């Protein structure tokens, strides 16, 4: 099929490349000429495992352009995969989506289906269809369908090619048929629902996952108070198939481009419609507090942080990405700096972004974990990189001046610290070697 994709971020580019890999003829449109030039040369502007390879293999079916008119005019299906960032009041900013809708209305010259992949508030698809209908230049049929994405950064290609489900949100037989054809060779179960339900499925899924994390983080905090071990607790809970054993990892809170934004957007949408979604509001509040968890722990060991030598391992919101959006490190490191700490920071891919976001001469960026730990009084772990998880814990003792390790991602088992002089304080578990402080 002849397909156009608006936006070449994580959603748009991954969608475009995966559709090309299934034999479709795909034109990806972006306003950024520099990015388009890179992609024309077969280079992906974002890092996502497997994406560059798949892109190179399918270049004969992929076109990259800024010329939206040509891309949209005779496409059978046009995907909208542009961003819907958060506005200051928490609602979703639809500027980019609306801009694309305007361009589509100006350009389409054949019957087509506009497919909204971007996460948009419930009711947006209806409004977009009306808008395009009112503004379209040529007398052709344009249907709008909702088809939310569920890809996670770091596994986006896999999540698209082997999706858990494909949601087709439309009541229009021609649109449903077109999307069934687009996804003919994708093995995922396909569920046809109305457009508003499709839009809600996306928010309800993301917010449920965020809720699950905040819930387990609160249970972890309680475990610390009562002397239980969250890892044992979640292992026990996970056997219940109604609960499941995934997304129960306690830590210093979720970050990223989706959960923080989508929880706030749903909460805003509910209030706007005179409803209150208290569970989601609670998840947001719990997460905001959880991000400060390690700082509170640090106070147990040091009354103040002035001239304290601090090692920071990991700054991205999760491993496998250089993305810092809403990462706990972004609230913790500035706080430590304000309190006068000297920071050494290691992250395998996130440091360039971190330098831009937290410009400070008091941060020394290190090439290795060893260099970071040397002579430090305390270590904060914000991201569970494999290098951290595989690190020989005895080195915390030999390298640090005072081996106090605050682990926000439970990278190690407690046993690993038995018989050492390292104070190991993690999330939802007893502190190891506390009496040595
Ligand atoms: C998420 C959803 O997984 C995806 O389906 C949706 O389309 C976009 O949002 P992403 O933000 O890329 O994807 O990352 P994810 O792996 O879900 O992690 C989000 C955050 O939650 C990270 O900060 C991670 O550290 C945290 N998390 C995740 C936990 O703290 N505990 C967990 O058990 C799982």
Coordinates of C-alpha atoms and ligand atoms in Angstrom, one line a residue:
X1 CA 0.0 0.0 0.0
X2 CA 1.0 3.6 -0.5
X3 CA 1.5 5.0 3.0
X4 CA 2.7 8.4 4.4
X5 CA 3.9 8.9 7.9
X6 CA 3.9 12.4 9.6
X7 CA 6.7 12.7 12.1
X8 CA 10.0 10.8 12.4
X9 CA 10.4 10.5 16.1
X10 CA 10.3 7.2 18.1
X11 CA 6.7 6.5 17.0
X12 CA 6.7 7.8 13.4
X13 CA 10.0 6.5 12.2
X14 CA 9.7 3.1 13.8
X15 CA 6.2 2.8 12.4
X16 CA 7.3 3.8 8.9
X17 CA 10.3 1.5 8.9
X18 CA 8.3 -1.5 10.2
X19 CA 5.6 -0.9 7.6
X20 CA 8.2 -0.8 4.8
X21 CA 9.7 -4.0 6.1
X22 CA 6.3 -5.6 5.4
X23 CA 6.3 -4.5 1.8
X24 CA 4.5 -1.2 2.0
X25 CA 5.7 1.8 0.1
X26 CA 6.3 4.4 2.8
X27 CA 7.0 8.1 2.7
X28 CA 8.1 9.6 6.0
X29 CA 7.6 13.4 6.4
X30 CA 9.4 15.7 8.8
X31 CA 9.8 19.4 9.1
X32 CA 13.4 19.1 10.1
X33 CA 15.6 19.2 6.9
X34 CA 18.7 18.1 8.7
X35 CA 17.0 14.9 10.0
X36 CA 15.4 14.2 6.6
X37 CA 18.9 14.5 5.0
X38 CA 20.3 12.0 7.4
X39 CA 17.5 9.6 6.8
X40 CA 17.8 9.9 3.1
X41 CA 21.4 8.7 3.6
X42 CA 20.1 5.7 5.5
X43 CA 21.1 7.1 8.9
X44 CA 18.5 7.0 11.8
X45 CA 18.4 10.2 13.8
X46 CA 17.4 8.2 16.9
X47 CA 18.9 5.3 18.6
X48 CA 16.7 2.3 18.8
X49 CA 17.9 -1.3 18.7
X50 CA 17.5 -2.9 15.3
X51 CA 16.1 0.3 13.7
X52 CA 19.1 1.3 11.6
X53 CA 19.5 -2.2 10.2
X54 CA 15.8 -2.5 9.3
X55 CA 15.9 0.9 7.7
X56 CA 18.9 0.1 5.6
X57 CA 17.4 -3.2 4.5
X58 CA 14.2 -1.4 3.3
X59 CA 15.5 1.8 1.8
X60 CA 14.0 0.9 -1.6
X61 CA 10.5 1.2 -0.1
X62 CA 11.3 4.2 2.1
X63 CA 11.3 7.9 1.1
X64 CA 12.1 10.7 3.4
X65 CA 11.0 14.2 2.7
X66 CA 9.9 17.6 4.0
X67 CA 7.5 17.9 1.0
X68 CA 4.2 16.9 2.8
X69 CA 2.0 17.9 -0.2
X70 CA 3.6 15.3 -2.5
X71 CA 3.7 12.7 0.3
X72 CA 0.0 13.1 1.3
X73 CA -1.7 13.8 -2.0
X74 CA -2.1 10.2 -3.2
X75 CA -1.4 8.2 -0.1
X76 CA -4.0 5.5 0.8
X77 CA -3.2 5.8 4.4
X78 CA -1.6 8.7 6.3
X79 CA -0.3 8.0 9.8
X80 CA 0.1 10.9 12.3
X81 CA 3.0 10.1 14.6
X82 CA 4.0 13.6 15.8
X83 CA 4.5 14.5 19.5
X84 CA 1.8 15.6 21.9
X85 CA 3.9 17.1 24.7
X86 CA 2.6 18.3 28.0
X87 CA 1.3 21.8 28.4
X88 CA 2.0 23.7 31.7
X89 CA -1.5 22.8 33.0
X90 CA -0.8 19.1 32.3
X91 CA -3.1 18.8 29.3
X92 CA -1.8 17.5 26.0
X93 CA -0.4 20.0 23.5
X94 CA -2.0 19.3 20.1
X95 CA -0.2 21.9 18.1
X96 CA 1.8 19.5 16.0
X97 CA -1.2 17.1 15.4
X98 CA -3.3 20.1 14.3
X99 CA -0.6 21.3 12.0
X100 CA -0.4 18.0 10.3
X101 CA -4.2 17.8 9.9
X102 CA -4.1 21.2 8.2
X103 CA -1.5 20.0 5.8
X104 CA -3.5 16.9 5.1
X105 CA -6.6 18.9 4.3
X106 CA -4.6 21.1 1.9
X107 CA -3.0 18.1 0.2
X108 CA -5.1 15.0 -0.2
X109 CA -6.4 14.3 -3.7
X110 CA -7.7 10.8 -3.3
X111 CA -9.9 8.9 -0.8
X112 CA -7.8 8.0 2.2
X113 CA -7.6 7.1 5.8
X114 CA -5.8 9.3 8.3
X115 CA -4.6 7.2 11.2
X116 CA -3.8 8.9 14.5
X117 CA -1.0 7.1 16.3
X118 CA 0.0 10.0 18.6
X119 CA -1.5 9.8 22.1
X120 CA -4.4 12.3 22.0
X121 CA -7.2 13.2 24.4
X122 CA -10.5 11.3 24.0
X123 CA -12.5 13.0 21.3
X124 CA -9.6 14.3 19.3
X125 CA -10.1 11.9 16.4
X126 CA -13.7 13.2 16.0
X127 CA -12.5 16.8 15.9
X128 CA -9.7 16.0 13.5
X129 CA -12.1 14.3 11.0
X130 CA -14.5 17.3 11.2
X131 CA -11.6 19.7 10.8
X132 CA -10.2 18.0 7.7
X133 CA -13.7 17.6 6.3
X134 CA -14.3 21.4 6.7
X135 CA -11.0 22.5 5.3
X136 CA -10.1 19.9 2.6
X137 CA -9.4 21.4 -0.8
X138 CA -10.3 18.4 -3.0
X139 CA -13.6 16.6 -2.9
X140 CA -12.4 13.2 -1.6
X141 CA -13.4 11.0 1.3
X142 CA -11.1 11.3 4.3
X143 CA -11.8 9.0 7.3
X144 CA -9.9 9.4 10.6
X145 CA -9.1 6.3 12.6
X146 CA -7.4 5.9 15.9
X147 CA -4.6 3.3 16.1
X148 CA -2.5 4.0 19.3
X149 CA 1.0 2.7 19.7
X150 CA 2.3 0.8 22.7
X151 CA 6.0 0.7 22.0
X152 CA 8.5 1.2 24.7
X153 CA 11.8 2.9 24.1
X154 CA 14.7 0.5 23.7
X155 CA 12.3 -2.2 22.3
X156 CA 10.3 -0.1 19.9
X157 CA 11.0 -2.2 16.8
X158 CA 10.2 -5.5 18.5
X159 CA 7.1 -3.9 20.1
X160 CA 5.9 -2.8 16.7
X161 CA 6.6 -6.0 14.7
X162 CA 5.4 -8.2 17.5
X163 CA 2.8 -6.0 19.1
X164 CA 0.7 -7.4 22.0
X165 CA -2.3 -6.1 20.2
X166 CA -3.3 -3.8 17.4
X167 CA -6.2 -1.5 18.2
X168 CA -8.2 -0.2 15.3
X169 CA -10.5 2.6 16.4
X170 CA -13.2 3.3 13.8
X171 CA -16.8 2.7 12.9
X172 CA -16.2 3.2 9.2
X173 CA -15.9 -0.1 7.2
X174 CA -13.6 1.5 4.6
X175 CA -11.2 2.7 7.3
X176 CA -11.3 -0.6 9.2
X177 CA -10.6 -2.5 5.9
X178 CA -7.7 -0.3 5.1
X179 CA -6.1 -0.8 8.5
X180 CA -6.7 -4.6 8.4
X181 CA -4.8 -4.5 5.1
X182 CA -1.9 -2.3 6.5
X183 CA -1.5 -4.8 9.3
X184 CA -2.2 -8.0 7.3
X185 CA 1.3 -9.4 7.9
X186 CA 1.5 -8.5 11.6
X187 CA 0.8 -11.5 13.8
X188 CA -0.8 -9.4 16.7
X189 CA -4.4 -9.8 17.7
X190 CA -6.5 -7.0 16.1
X191 CA -9.3 -5.4 18.1
X192 CA -11.8 -3.1 16.3
X193 CA -13.4 -0.6 18.7
X194 CA -14.9 2.8 18.4
X195 CA -12.6 5.8 18.1
X196 CA -13.1 7.1 21.6
X197 CA -12.5 3.7 23.1
X198 CA -9.2 3.4 21.2
X199 CA -8.1 6.7 22.5
X200 CA -9.0 5.7 26.0
X201 CA -7.3 2.3 25.7
X202 CA -4.0 4.1 25.2
X203 CA -4.3 6.4 28.3
X204 CA -5.9 3.7 30.4
X205 CA -3.1 1.2 29.6
X206 CA -0.2 3.7 30.3
X207 CA -1.8 5.1 33.4
X208 CA -2.5 1.6 34.7
X209 CA 1.2 0.7 34.3
X210 CA 2.2 4.0 36.0
X211 CA -0.3 3.1 38.8
X212 CA 1.1 -0.3 39.2
X213 CA 4.6 1.1 39.6
X214 CA 3.5 3.7 42.1
X215 CA 1.6 1.1 44.0
X216 CA 4.6 -1.2 44.3
X217 CA 6.8 1.7 45.3
X218 CA 4.5 2.5 48.1
X219 CA 4.5 -1.2 49.2
X220 CA 8.3 -1.1 49.0
X221 CA 8.4 2.0 51.3
X222 CA 6.2 0.2 53.7
X223 CA 8.4 -2.9 53.5
X224 CA 11.3 -0.8 54.6
X225 CA 9.3 0.3 57.7
X226 CA 8.1 -3.1 58.7
X227 CA 11.2 -5.1 57.8
X228 CA 9.8 -7.0 54.7
X229 CA 11.7 -7.4 51.5
X230 CA 10.0 -6.0 48.4
X231 CA 11.8 -8.4 46.0
X232 CA 10.4 -11.4 48.0
X233 CA 7.0 -9.8 48.1
X234 CA 6.8 -9.2 44.4
X235 CA 8.1 -12.7 43.6
X236 CA 5.2 -14.0 45.7
X237 CA 2.6 -11.7 44.1
X238 CA 3.7 -12.4 40.6
X239 CA 2.5 -16.0 40.7
X240 CA -1.0 -14.8 40.8
X241 CA -1.9 -14.6 37.1
X242 CA -4.4 -11.8 37.8
X243 CA -1.6 -9.6 39.0
X244 CA 1.2 -10.9 36.8
X245 CA 4.9 -10.7 37.5
X246 CA 5.9 -7.8 35.2
X247 CA 6.0 -4.1 36.0
X248 CA 6.4 -4.7 39.7
X249 CA 10.0 -3.5 40.0
X250 CA 10.2 -1.1 42.9
X251 CA 12.5 1.9 42.4
X252 CA 12.9 5.6 42.5
X253 CA 9.9 6.2 40.3
X254 CA 9.0 6.2 36.6
X255 CA 10.3 8.7 34.1
X256 CA 10.3 8.9 30.3
X257 CA 8.2 10.5 27.7
X258 CA 4.9 8.7 28.3
X259 CA 3.9 7.9 31.8
X260 CA 4.5 11.3 33.4
X261 CA 2.7 13.0 30.5
X262 CA -0.1 10.6 30.0
X263 CA -1.0 10.4 33.7
X264 CA -1.2 14.2 33.9
X265 CA -3.2 14.4 30.6
X266 CA -5.8 11.9 31.8
X267 CA -6.0 13.6 35.2
X268 CA -6.5 16.9 33.5
X269 CA -9.1 15.5 31.1
X270 CA -11.1 14.0 34.0
X271 CA -11.1 17.3 35.9
X272 CA -12.1 19.1 32.8
X273 CA -15.1 16.8 32.4
X274 CA -16.0 17.3 36.1
X275 CA -14.7 13.9 37.0
X276 CA -11.8 13.2 39.3
X277 CA -9.5 10.3 38.6
X278 CA -8.1 9.9 42.1
X279 CA -6.1 6.8 41.6
X280 CA -4.1 8.4 38.8
X281 CA -3.7 11.6 40.8
X282 CA -2.3 9.5 43.6
X283 CA 0.1 7.7 41.3
X284 CA 1.5 11.0 40.1
X285 CA 1.9 12.3 43.7
X286 CA 3.6 9.0 44.8
X287 CA 5.9 9.2 41.9
X288 CA 6.9 12.8 42.5
X289 CA 7.8 11.9 46.1
X290 CA 9.5 8.7 45.2
X291 CA 12.0 10.5 43.1
X292 CA 13.5 12.0 46.3
X293 CA 13.7 8.7 48.1
X294 CA 17.5 8.4 47.8
X295 CA 18.1 11.9 49.0
X296 CA 16.0 11.2 52.1
X297 CA 18.1 8.0 52.6
X298 CA 21.3 10.0 52.2
X299 CA 20.3 12.2 55.1
X300 CA 20.6 9.2 57.4
X301 CA 24.3 9.0 56.6
X302 CA 25.2 12.7 56.3
X303 CA 23.6 15.7 58.0
X304 CA 24.5 18.0 55.1
X305 CA 26.0 17.5 51.6
X306 CA 28.4 20.4 51.6
X307 CA 31.7 19.3 50.0
X308 CA 30.4 15.7 50.1
X309 CA 32.0 13.7 47.3
X310 CA 29.1 12.0 45.4
X311 CA 29.3 9.3 42.8
X312 CA 26.3 9.1 40.4
X313 CA 25.8 5.9 38.4
X314 CA 23.3 6.4 35.5
X315 CA 21.3 9.4 34.6
X316 CA 18.8 8.3 31.9
X317 CA 15.2 7.4 32.8
X318 CA 15.9 3.7 32.1
X319 CA 18.7 1.7 30.6
X320 CA 19.0 1.2 26.8
X321 CA 18.2 4.9 25.9
X322 CA 20.0 8.2 26.1
X323 CA 16.6 9.8 26.9
X324 CA 16.5 11.9 30.1
X325 CA 12.9 13.0 30.0
X326 CA 11.5 13.1 33.6
X327 CA 14.5 11.0 34.8
X328 CA 14.9 11.0 38.6
X329 CA 18.5 12.1 38.1
X330 CA 17.3 15.5 36.9
X331 CA 15.8 16.4 40.2
X332 CA 18.4 14.7 42.4
X333 CA 21.6 16.0 40.9
X334 CA 20.6 19.7 40.9
X335 CA 19.5 19.3 44.6
X336 CA 22.9 17.8 45.5
X337 CA 24.7 20.6 43.7
X338 CA 22.6 23.3 45.4
X339 CA 23.6 21.7 48.8
X340 CA 27.3 22.0 47.8
X341 CA 28.1 18.4 46.9
X342 CA 30.9 17.6 44.4
X343 CA 29.5 15.2 41.8
X344 CA 31.2 12.6 39.6
X345 CA 28.8 11.1 37.1
X346 CA 28.9 8.1 34.8
X347 CA 26.4 7.0 32.2
X348 CA 27.2 5.0 29.1
X349 CA 25.1 7.2 26.7
X350 CA 23.3 9.9 28.6
X351 CA 26.0 12.3 29.6
X352 CA 25.8 14.7 26.6
X353 CA 22.1 15.2 27.1
X354 CA 22.8 15.6 30.8
X355 CA 25.4 18.3 30.3
X356 CA 22.9 20.3 28.2
X357 CA 20.2 20.0 30.8
X358 CA 22.2 20.4 34.0
X359 CA 25.1 22.7 33.0
X360 CA 27.5 22.8 36.0
X361 CA 31.2 23.0 36.5
X362 CA 30.8 21.0 39.7
X363 CA 30.0 17.8 37.8
X364 CA 32.9 15.7 36.6
X365 CA 31.9 13.2 33.9
X366 CA 33.7 9.9 34.1
X367 CA 34.5 7.2 31.6
X368 CA 34.3 4.3 34.0
X369 CA 32.4 3.3 37.1
X370 CA 35.8 2.8 38.9
X371 CA 36.9 6.4 38.2
X372 CA 33.5 7.7 39.4
X373 CA 33.6 5.9 42.7
X374 CA 37.2 6.8 43.6
X375 CA 37.4 8.6 46.9
X376 CA 33.6 9.2 47.1
X377 CA 31.6 9.4 50.3
X378 CA 28.4 8.1 48.9
X379 CA 27.1 6.6 45.6
X380 CA 23.7 7.1 44.1
X381 CA 22.4 4.6 41.5
X382 CA 19.7 6.0 39.3
X383 CA 19.7 3.7 36.3
X384 CA 20.0 -0.1 36.2
X385 CA 22.6 -0.3 33.4
X386 CA 24.0 -3.8 32.8
X387 CA 27.5 -2.4 33.6
X388 CA 26.2 -1.4 37.0
X389 CA 24.4 -4.7 37.6
X390 CA 27.5 -6.7 36.6
X391 CA 29.9 -4.5 38.6
X392 CA 32.0 -6.4 41.2
X393 CA 30.5 -5.0 44.4
X394 CA 33.7 -5.4 46.4
X395 CA 35.1 -2.5 44.4
X396 CA 32.7 -0.1 46.1
X397 CA 34.7 -0.9 49.2
X398 CA 38.1 -0.7 47.7
X399 CA 37.5 2.5 45.7
X400 CA 35.3 4.7 47.8
X401 CA 36.4 6.7 50.9
X402 CA 33.2 5.7 52.7
X403 CA 31.4 2.9 51.0
X404 CA 27.7 4.0 51.2
X405 CA 25.7 2.8 48.2
X406 CA 22.2 4.0 47.7
X407 CA 20.6 1.9 45.0
X408 CA 17.4 3.3 43.4
X409 CA 17.0 0.4 41.1
X410 CA 17.8 -2.7 43.3
X411 CA 20.6 -3.7 41.0
X412 CA 22.1 -6.2 43.5
X413 CA 21.0 -9.0 45.8
X414 CA 21.5 -8.2 49.5
X415 CA 23.6 -11.3 49.8
X416 CA 26.3 -9.8 47.6
X417 CA 27.1 -7.3 50.4
X418 CA 27.3 -9.9 53.2
X419 CA 30.8 -9.8 54.8
X420 CA 31.7 -6.5 53.2
X421 CA 32.0 -3.1 54.9
X422 CA 29.6 -1.5 52.4
X423 CA 26.4 0.1 53.6
X424 CA 24.0 -1.0 51.0
X425 CA 20.6 0.8 51.1
X426 CA 18.2 -0.1 48.4
X427 CA 14.4 0.3 47.8
X428 CA 12.0 -1.7 49.9
X429 CA 14.6 -4.0 51.5
X430 CA 16.5 -4.0 54.7
X431 CA 19.7 -2.0 54.8
X432 CA 22.8 -4.2 54.8
X433 CA 25.7 -3.3 57.2
X434 CA 23.7 -0.4 58.7
X435 CA 25.5 -0.8 62.1
X436 CA 28.8 0.0 60.3
X437 CA 27.7 3.6 59.7
Ligands
LIG1 C1 6.1 3.2 28.2 C2 5.2 2.0 28.0 O1 5.8 0.8 28.4 C3 4.8 1.8 26.5 O2 3.9 0.8 26.3 C4 4.2 3.1 26.0 O3 3.9 3.1 24.7 C5 5.2 4.3 26.3 O4 5.5 4.3 27.7 P1 8.7 3.7 28.0 O5 8.4 5.0 28.7 O6 9.6 3.7 26.9 O7 7.3 2.9 27.6 O8 9.4 2.8 29.2 P2 9.1 1.7 30.2 O9 10.0 0.5 30.0 O10 7.6 1.4 30.2 O11 9.5 2.4 31.6 C6 8.9 3.6 32.0 C7 9.5 4.0 33.4 O12 9.0 3.1 34.4 C8 11.0 3.9 33.5 O13 11.5 5.0 34.2 C9 11.2 2.6 34.3 O14 12.4 2.7 35.0 C10 10.0 2.6 35.2 N1 9.6 1.3 35.6 C11 9.2 0.3 34.7 C12 9.7 0.9 37.0 O15 10.1 1.8 37.8 N2 9.3 -0.3 37.4 C13 8.8 -1.2 36.5 O16 8.5 -2.3 37.0 C14 8.8 -0.9 35.1

